[in-house]
Tab-separated table of C-alpha atoms in Angstrom:
chain	number	residue	atom	x	y	z
A	1268	MET	CA	-21.038	6.591	-61.209
A	1269	MET	CA	-17.695	5.391	-62.587
A	1270	LYS	CA	-16.525	4.067	-59.227
A	1271	HIS	CA	-19.631	1.869	-59.016
A	1272	LEU	CA	-19.060	0.265	-62.443
A	1273	PRO	CA	-17.088	-2.735	-61.068
A	1274	LEU	CA	-19.899	-3.484	-58.609
A	1275	ILE	CA	-22.487	-3.181	-61.380
A	1276	ALA	CA	-20.422	-5.498	-63.596
A	1277	VAL	CA	-20.211	-8.077	-60.801
A	1278	MET	CA	-23.968	-7.933	-60.203
A	1279	ILE	CA	-24.674	-8.370	-63.917
A	1280	TYR	CA	-22.269	-11.316	-63.963
A	1281	LEU	CA	-23.901	-12.986	-60.952
A	1282	VAL	CA	-27.453	-12.529	-62.224
A	1283	CYS	CA	-27.111	-12.900	-65.990
A	1284	SER	CA	-24.263	-15.388	-66.498
A	1285	PRO	CA	-26.425	-18.547	-66.375
A	1286	LEU	CA	-28.789	-17.082	-68.981
A	1287	ILE	CA	-25.951	-15.811	-71.183
A	1288	ALA	CA	-24.039	-19.091	-71.039
A	1289	SER	CA	-27.234	-21.076	-71.671
A	1290	ALA	CA	-27.945	-18.951	-74.747
A	1291	VAL	CA	-24.363	-19.367	-76.001
A	1292	SER	CA	-24.608	-23.120	-75.434
A	1293	GLY	CA	-27.962	-23.190	-77.206
A	1294	VAL	CA	-26.615	-21.338	-80.242
A	1295	ASP	CA	-23.664	-23.731	-80.296
A	1296	ARG	CA	-26.010	-26.724	-80.268
A	1297	VAL	CA	-28.146	-25.227	-83.043
A	1298	VAL	CA	-25.042	-24.546	-85.169
A	1299	THR	CA	-23.884	-28.119	-84.515
A	1300	ALA	CA	-27.288	-29.440	-85.542
A	1301	ARG	CA	-27.222	-27.425	-88.772
A	1302	MET	CA	-23.763	-28.805	-89.567
A	1303	GLN	CA	-25.189	-32.311	-89.133
A	1304	GLY	CA	-28.356	-31.636	-91.109
A	1305	ARG	CA	-30.635	-31.541	-88.043
A	1306	ARG	CA	-32.951	-28.891	-86.616
A	1307	GLY	CA	-31.544	-28.959	-83.097
A	1308	PRO	CA	-33.018	-27.894	-79.728
A	1309	SER	CA	-34.271	-24.479	-78.701
A	1310	VAL	CA	-31.651	-21.849	-77.923
A	1311	MET	CA	-32.502	-21.827	-74.192
A	1312	GLN	CA	-32.711	-25.604	-73.800
A	1313	ALA	CA	-29.687	-25.661	-71.458
A	1314	TRP	CA	-31.488	-23.242	-69.136
A	1315	TRP	CA	-34.643	-25.374	-69.006
A	1316	ASP	CA	-32.519	-28.463	-68.360
A	1317	LEU	CA	-30.831	-26.679	-65.450
A	1318	LEU	CA	-34.172	-25.656	-63.923
A	1319	LYS	CA	-35.381	-29.235	-64.257
A	1320	LEU	CA	-32.320	-30.489	-62.356
A	1321	PHE	CA	-32.987	-28.083	-59.480
A	1322	SER	CA	-36.577	-29.318	-59.275
A	1323	LYS	CA	-35.433	-32.905	-58.669
A	1324	GLU	CA	-34.375	-34.558	-55.438
A	1325	SER	CA	-30.639	-34.965	-54.853
A	1326	THR	CA	-29.114	-38.346	-54.103
A	1327	THR	CA	-25.506	-38.274	-52.941
A	1328	VAL	CA	-23.191	-41.131	-52.063
A	1329	ASN	CA	-21.853	-39.302	-48.992
A	1330	ASP	CA	-22.035	-35.889	-47.332
A	1331	ILE	CA	-18.504	-34.873	-48.326
A	1332	GLN	CA	-19.485	-35.157	-52.000
A	1333	LYS	CA	-22.191	-32.534	-51.489
A	1334	ILE	CA	-19.797	-30.183	-49.651
A	1335	LEU	CA	-17.130	-30.510	-52.348
A	1336	VAL	CA	-19.574	-29.768	-55.188
A	1337	ILE	CA	-20.861	-26.692	-53.331
A	1338	ALA	CA	-17.246	-25.532	-52.868
A	1339	HIS	CA	-16.630	-26.137	-56.579
A	1340	CYS	CA	-19.591	-23.945	-57.497
A	1341	PHE	CA	-18.597	-21.220	-55.017
A	1342	PHE	CA	-15.032	-20.872	-56.301
A	1343	ALA	CA	-16.190	-20.927	-59.940
A	1344	VAL	CA	-18.612	-18.066	-59.268
A	1345	PHE	CA	-16.046	-16.220	-57.120
A	1346	SER	CA	-13.453	-16.385	-59.917
A	1347	GLY	CA	-15.777	-14.670	-62.361
A	1348	ALA	CA	-16.815	-12.064	-59.793
A	1349	VAL	CA	-13.173	-11.099	-59.240
A	1350	PHE	CA	-12.546	-10.949	-62.995
A	1351	PHE	CA	-15.551	-8.813	-63.926
A	1352	GLY	CA	-14.947	-6.670	-60.858
A	1353	GLY	CA	-11.588	-5.694	-62.347
A	1354	GLY	CA	-9.561	-7.696	-59.817
A	1355	ASP	CA	-6.254	-9.534	-59.914
A	1356	LEU	CA	-5.941	-11.936	-62.847
A	1357	LEU	CA	-3.708	-14.284	-60.847
A	1358	LEU	CA	-6.333	-14.527	-58.097
A	1359	VAL	CA	-8.918	-15.346	-60.767
A	1360	LEU	CA	-6.824	-18.197	-62.151
A	1361	PHE	CA	-5.861	-19.632	-58.764
A	1362	SER	CA	-9.484	-19.536	-57.608
A	1363	LEU	CA	-10.576	-21.220	-60.832
A	1364	THR	CA	-7.999	-23.946	-60.255
A	1365	MET	CA	-9.372	-24.466	-56.745
A	1366	ALA	CA	-12.839	-24.927	-58.235
A	1367	GLU	CA	-11.532	-27.684	-60.513
A	1368	VAL	CA	-9.693	-29.346	-57.623
A	1369	PHE	CA	-12.896	-29.514	-55.572
A	1370	LEU	CA	-14.743	-31.122	-58.504
A	1371	VAL	CA	-11.991	-33.733	-58.828
A	1372	LEU	CA	-12.127	-34.424	-55.082
A	1373	ALA	CA	-15.909	-34.810	-55.311
A	1374	ALA	CA	-15.451	-37.480	-57.981
A	1375	TYR	CA	-12.766	-39.258	-55.948
A	1376	SER	CA	-14.929	-39.216	-52.800
A	1377	VAL	CA	-17.486	-41.533	-54.405
A	1378	ASN	CA	-15.050	-44.460	-54.599
A	1379	ALA	CA	-16.564	-45.670	-57.883
A	1380	ALA	CA	-14.643	-46.887	-60.917
A	1381	TYR	CA	-16.060	-44.506	-63.525
A	1382	SER	CA	-15.872	-41.481	-61.217
A	1383	GLU	CA	-12.250	-42.270	-60.376
A	1384	ILE	CA	-11.328	-42.560	-64.055
A	1385	GLY	CA	-13.118	-39.273	-64.745
A	1386	ALA	CA	-11.227	-37.593	-61.894
A	1387	GLN	CA	-7.900	-38.877	-63.224
A	1388	ARG	CA	-8.711	-37.587	-66.688
A	1389	GLU	CA	-9.738	-34.208	-65.305
A	1390	LEU	CA	-6.360	-33.952	-63.561
A	1391	LEU	CA	-4.663	-34.750	-66.875
A	1392	GLN	CA	-6.664	-31.980	-68.534
A	1393	MET	CA	-5.565	-29.567	-65.811
A	1394	MET	CA	-1.936	-30.561	-66.406
A	1395	ALA	CA	-2.495	-29.806	-70.087
A	1396	TYR	CA	-4.088	-26.347	-69.890
A	1397	GLU	CA	-2.819	-24.791	-66.643
A	1398	PRO	CA	0.679	-23.859	-67.962
A	1399	MET	CA	-0.807	-21.956	-70.920
A	1400	ILE	CA	-3.323	-20.143	-68.718
A	1401	LEU	CA	-0.595	-19.010	-66.312
A	1402	LEU	CA	1.608	-17.928	-69.216
A	1403	THR	CA	-1.308	-15.889	-70.563
A	1404	ALA	CA	-1.573	-14.031	-67.241
A	1405	VAL	CA	2.169	-13.332	-67.366
A	1406	GLY	CA	1.748	-12.123	-70.941
A	1407	PHE	CA	-0.930	-9.631	-69.899
A	1408	TYR	CA	1.427	-8.319	-67.218
A	1409	LEU	CA	4.353	-7.925	-69.610
A	1410	SER	CA	2.236	-6.198	-72.272
A	1411	THR	CA	0.228	-3.896	-69.982
A	1412	GLY	CA	2.311	-3.684	-66.803
A	1413	SER	CA	-0.419	-4.962	-64.488
A	1414	PHE	CA	-2.253	-8.099	-63.403
A	1415	GLN	CA	-5.345	-6.020	-62.572
A	1416	VAL	CA	-8.140	-6.465	-65.105
A	1417	ALA	CA	-9.228	-2.864	-64.451
A	1418	ASP	CA	-5.798	-1.644	-65.606
A	1419	ILE	CA	-5.565	-4.020	-68.572
A	1420	ILE	CA	-8.754	-2.653	-70.147
A	1421	LYS	CA	-7.454	0.938	-69.893
A	1422	THR	CA	-4.660	0.447	-72.427
A	1423	ASP	CA	-4.702	2.270	-75.766
A	1424	ILE	CA	-3.601	-0.750	-77.815
A	1425	PRO	CA	-5.425	-4.111	-77.700
A	1426	PRO	CA	-3.281	-6.640	-75.791
A	1427	VAL	CA	-3.643	-9.087	-78.699
A	1428	VAL	CA	-1.303	-6.874	-80.763
A	1429	LYS	CA	1.569	-7.769	-78.441
A	1430	MET	CA	0.193	-11.200	-77.539
A	1431	PRO	CA	-0.748	-13.027	-80.763
A	1432	GLY	CA	1.000	-16.197	-79.618
A	1433	PHE	CA	-0.683	-16.120	-76.226
A	1434	PHE	CA	-4.044	-15.577	-77.904
A	1435	MET	CA	-3.593	-18.589	-80.192
A	1436	GLY	CA	-2.430	-20.719	-77.276
A	1437	PHE	CA	-5.339	-19.558	-75.118
A	1438	CYS	CA	-7.835	-20.397	-77.879
A	1439	PHE	CA	-6.275	-23.857	-78.108
A	1440	ILE	CA	-6.673	-24.616	-74.401
A	1441	LEU	CA	-10.139	-23.032	-74.472
A	1442	VAL	CA	-11.248	-26.129	-76.378
A	1443	ILE	CA	-10.095	-28.185	-73.382
A	1444	LYS	CA	-11.649	-25.883	-70.770
A	1445	LEU	CA	-15.044	-25.816	-72.489
A	1446	ARG	CA	-14.967	-29.605	-72.960
A	1447	LYS	CA	-15.115	-29.648	-76.730
A	1448	SER	CA	-13.989	-32.490	-78.971
A	1449	PRO	CA	-11.259	-33.643	-79.531
A	1450	PHE	CA	-10.236	-32.857	-75.943
A	1451	ASP	CA	-13.362	-33.800	-73.947
A	1452	ILE	CA	-11.739	-36.784	-72.258
A	1453	ALA	CA	-13.042	-36.237	-68.682
A	1454	THR	CA	-16.667	-35.306	-69.343
A	1455	SER	CA	-18.619	-34.109	-72.352
A	1456	HIS	CA	-21.756	-32.197	-73.296
A	1457	HIS	CA	-22.752	-34.993	-75.665
A	1458	ALA	CA	-24.248	-38.386	-74.856
A	1459	HIS	CA	-21.367	-40.807	-74.431
A	1460	GLN	CA	-20.436	-43.993	-72.642
A	1461	GLU	CA	-20.090	-43.946	-68.847
A	1462	ILE	CA	-16.313	-43.641	-68.943
A	1463	ILE	CA	-16.579	-40.185	-70.544
A	1464	LYS	CA	-19.255	-38.938	-68.119
A	1465	GLY	CA	-17.480	-40.448	-65.129
A	1466	LEU	CA	-16.496	-37.129	-63.576
A	1467	THR	CA	-20.131	-36.220	-62.901
A	1468	GLY	CA	-21.663	-39.661	-63.331
A	1469	ASP	CA	-22.508	-40.059	-59.636
A	1470	LEU	CA	-24.122	-36.628	-59.258
A	1471	SER	CA	-27.878	-36.173	-59.448
A	1472	GLY	CA	-30.642	-33.659	-58.860
A	1473	ARG	CA	-29.742	-30.308	-57.323
A	1474	ILE	CA	-26.127	-31.304	-56.662
A	1475	TYR	CA	-25.645	-32.132	-60.334
A	1476	GLY	CA	-27.423	-28.864	-61.094
A	1477	LEU	CA	-24.827	-26.992	-59.016
A	1478	SER	CA	-22.004	-28.511	-61.062
A	1479	GLU	CA	-23.789	-27.509	-64.266
A	1480	LEU	CA	-24.409	-24.011	-62.886
A	1481	ALA	CA	-20.708	-23.669	-62.053
A	1482	GLU	CA	-19.892	-24.680	-65.615
A	1483	LEU	CA	-22.137	-21.921	-66.975
A	1484	TYR	CA	-20.416	-19.299	-64.815
A	1485	GLU	CA	-17.018	-20.662	-65.841
A	1486	GLU	CA	-17.954	-20.477	-69.530
A	1487	VAL	CA	-18.827	-16.779	-69.218
A	1488	LEU	CA	-15.519	-16.193	-67.410
A	1489	MET	CA	-13.491	-17.926	-70.123
A	1490	LEU	CA	-15.280	-16.003	-72.871
A	1491	GLY	CA	-14.622	-12.815	-70.899
A	1492	MET	CA	-10.921	-13.651	-70.810
A	1493	THR	CA	-11.038	-14.184	-74.570
A	1494	GLY	CA	-12.541	-10.736	-75.018
A	1495	LEU	CA	-9.914	-9.236	-72.701
A	1496	PHE	CA	-7.371	-9.617	-75.514
A	1497	PHE	CA	-9.297	-7.021	-77.554
A	1498	ILE	CA	-10.698	-4.527	-75.028
A	1499	THR	CA	-9.054	-1.119	-74.642
A	1500	SER	CA	-10.030	2.289	-73.272
A	1501	ASP	CA	-12.080	2.839	-76.449
A	1502	PRO	CA	-15.727	1.786	-75.823
A	1503	MET	CA	-15.942	0.533	-79.433
A	1504	SER	CA	-13.409	-2.149	-78.551
A	1505	ILE	CA	-16.167	-3.996	-76.696
A	1506	ILE	CA	-17.907	-4.553	-80.040
A	1507	TYR	CA	-14.682	-5.889	-81.545
A	1508	ALA	CA	-14.243	-8.162	-78.525
A	1509	LEU	CA	-17.756	-9.579	-78.942
A	1510	ILE	CA	-17.093	-10.251	-82.634
A	1511	ALA	CA	-13.820	-11.988	-81.755
A	1512	VAL	CA	-15.529	-14.124	-79.097
A	1513	ALA	CA	-18.257	-15.113	-81.573
A	1514	ALA	CA	-15.615	-16.080	-84.149
A	1515	VAL	CA	-13.717	-18.170	-81.585
A	1516	MET	CA	-16.922	-19.942	-80.536
A	1517	PHE	CA	-17.753	-20.752	-84.164
A	1518	VAL	CA	-14.294	-22.224	-84.758
A	1519	MET	CA	-14.627	-24.310	-81.580
A	1520	SER	CA	-18.039	-25.557	-82.686
A	1521	LEU	CA	-16.560	-26.517	-86.054
A	1522	THR	CA	-13.669	-28.291	-84.322
A	1523	ASP	CA	-16.112	-30.112	-82.049
A	1524	ASN	CA	-17.896	-31.549	-85.090
A	1525	VAL	CA	-14.901	-32.317	-87.295
A	1526	PHE	CA	-12.331	-33.962	-85.024
A	1527	PRO	CA	-12.754	-37.233	-83.092
A	1528	ARG	CA	-11.714	-37.514	-79.451
A	1529	VAL	CA	-7.993	-38.084	-78.897
A	1530	LYS	CA	-6.240	-40.121	-76.221
A	1531	TRP	CA	-4.939	-38.393	-73.117
A	1532	GLU	CA	-1.324	-38.870	-74.244
A	1533	VAL	CA	-2.041	-36.907	-77.419
A	1534	LEU	CA	-3.852	-34.217	-75.412
A	1535	LEU	CA	-0.873	-33.646	-73.116
A	1536	LYS	CA	1.624	-33.701	-75.962
A	1537	LEU	CA	-0.296	-31.225	-78.132
A	1538	ALA	CA	-1.090	-28.856	-75.249
A	1539	TRP	CA	2.502	-28.712	-74.042
A	1540	ILE	CA	3.881	-28.309	-77.572
A	1541	VAL	CA	1.533	-25.369	-78.177
A	1542	THR	CA	2.401	-23.890	-74.774
A	1543	PHE	CA	6.149	-24.214	-75.319
A	1544	PHE	CA	6.386	-23.006	-78.906
A	1545	VAL	CA	3.481	-20.561	-79.299
A	1546	GLY	CA	3.309	-19.221	-75.749
A	1547	GLY	CA	7.039	-19.480	-75.083
A	1548	SER	CA	8.029	-17.638	-78.261
A	1549	ASN	CA	5.598	-14.806	-77.486
A	1550	LEU	CA	6.924	-14.644	-73.917
A	1551	LEU	CA	10.479	-14.393	-75.215
A	1552	LEU	CA	9.445	-11.642	-77.628
A	1553	LEU	CA	7.795	-9.612	-74.847
A	1554	THR	CA	10.825	-9.897	-72.572
A	1555	LEU	CA	13.097	-8.643	-75.367
A	1556	ILE	CA	10.918	-5.651	-76.300
């Protein structure tokens, strides 16, 4: 039974991730609405919106756009499957980067002003968060001795004990990855002007639904990586990880409502400062231990 657990975890991820991410997104929207004195949508509204997109006809500018969006969705799903299957953390991150690259190429392929600006901003976001994500993977290796997720979760001490700096840095770039204010400069979950929705502005119907589906899978993956800081060989650690993930999501929701969007220069500067000082100091500490 134990040897089949990775396969079971992958199957649960593939089947349940859209529903889980939709529920998380719905709770986030309800919390946001309460903060603003509104009632808000139903918890599963994101799921119904996704189903509605897949029921509509797709209109694409060219065939390559469709292929690139499909590739984006495939690599996003593949990244999570490797992670929840206990695979190599570096492979997860490189595959996730490939997914983002395909989305950027899809925006560039349209040859439209807003899509091109959105693609440029997405590349800037990648420049901002990629160093911290790679440092986090290195931190897991230095603290546990392995890049394999299956080995990381078998430790007796939660990785966050040795990686507090990496955890804080990862939470910071998580705001960028999940497209929360003040760092949602490429595309946003909220209704904004065309320049902010440019990355996906020329997608429609099922093709747009695929990009949204990929985002749901990616959200579950990023929350799983957040929980990885707290999971050990003790089954009770899963409960602690879920509590930590819920706390991080609440803080991100609060940040999304409190802070206005910043310019891309500020985004790069803040992300690299956090990476250098918070991540770098923790990396130095781990190499000296």
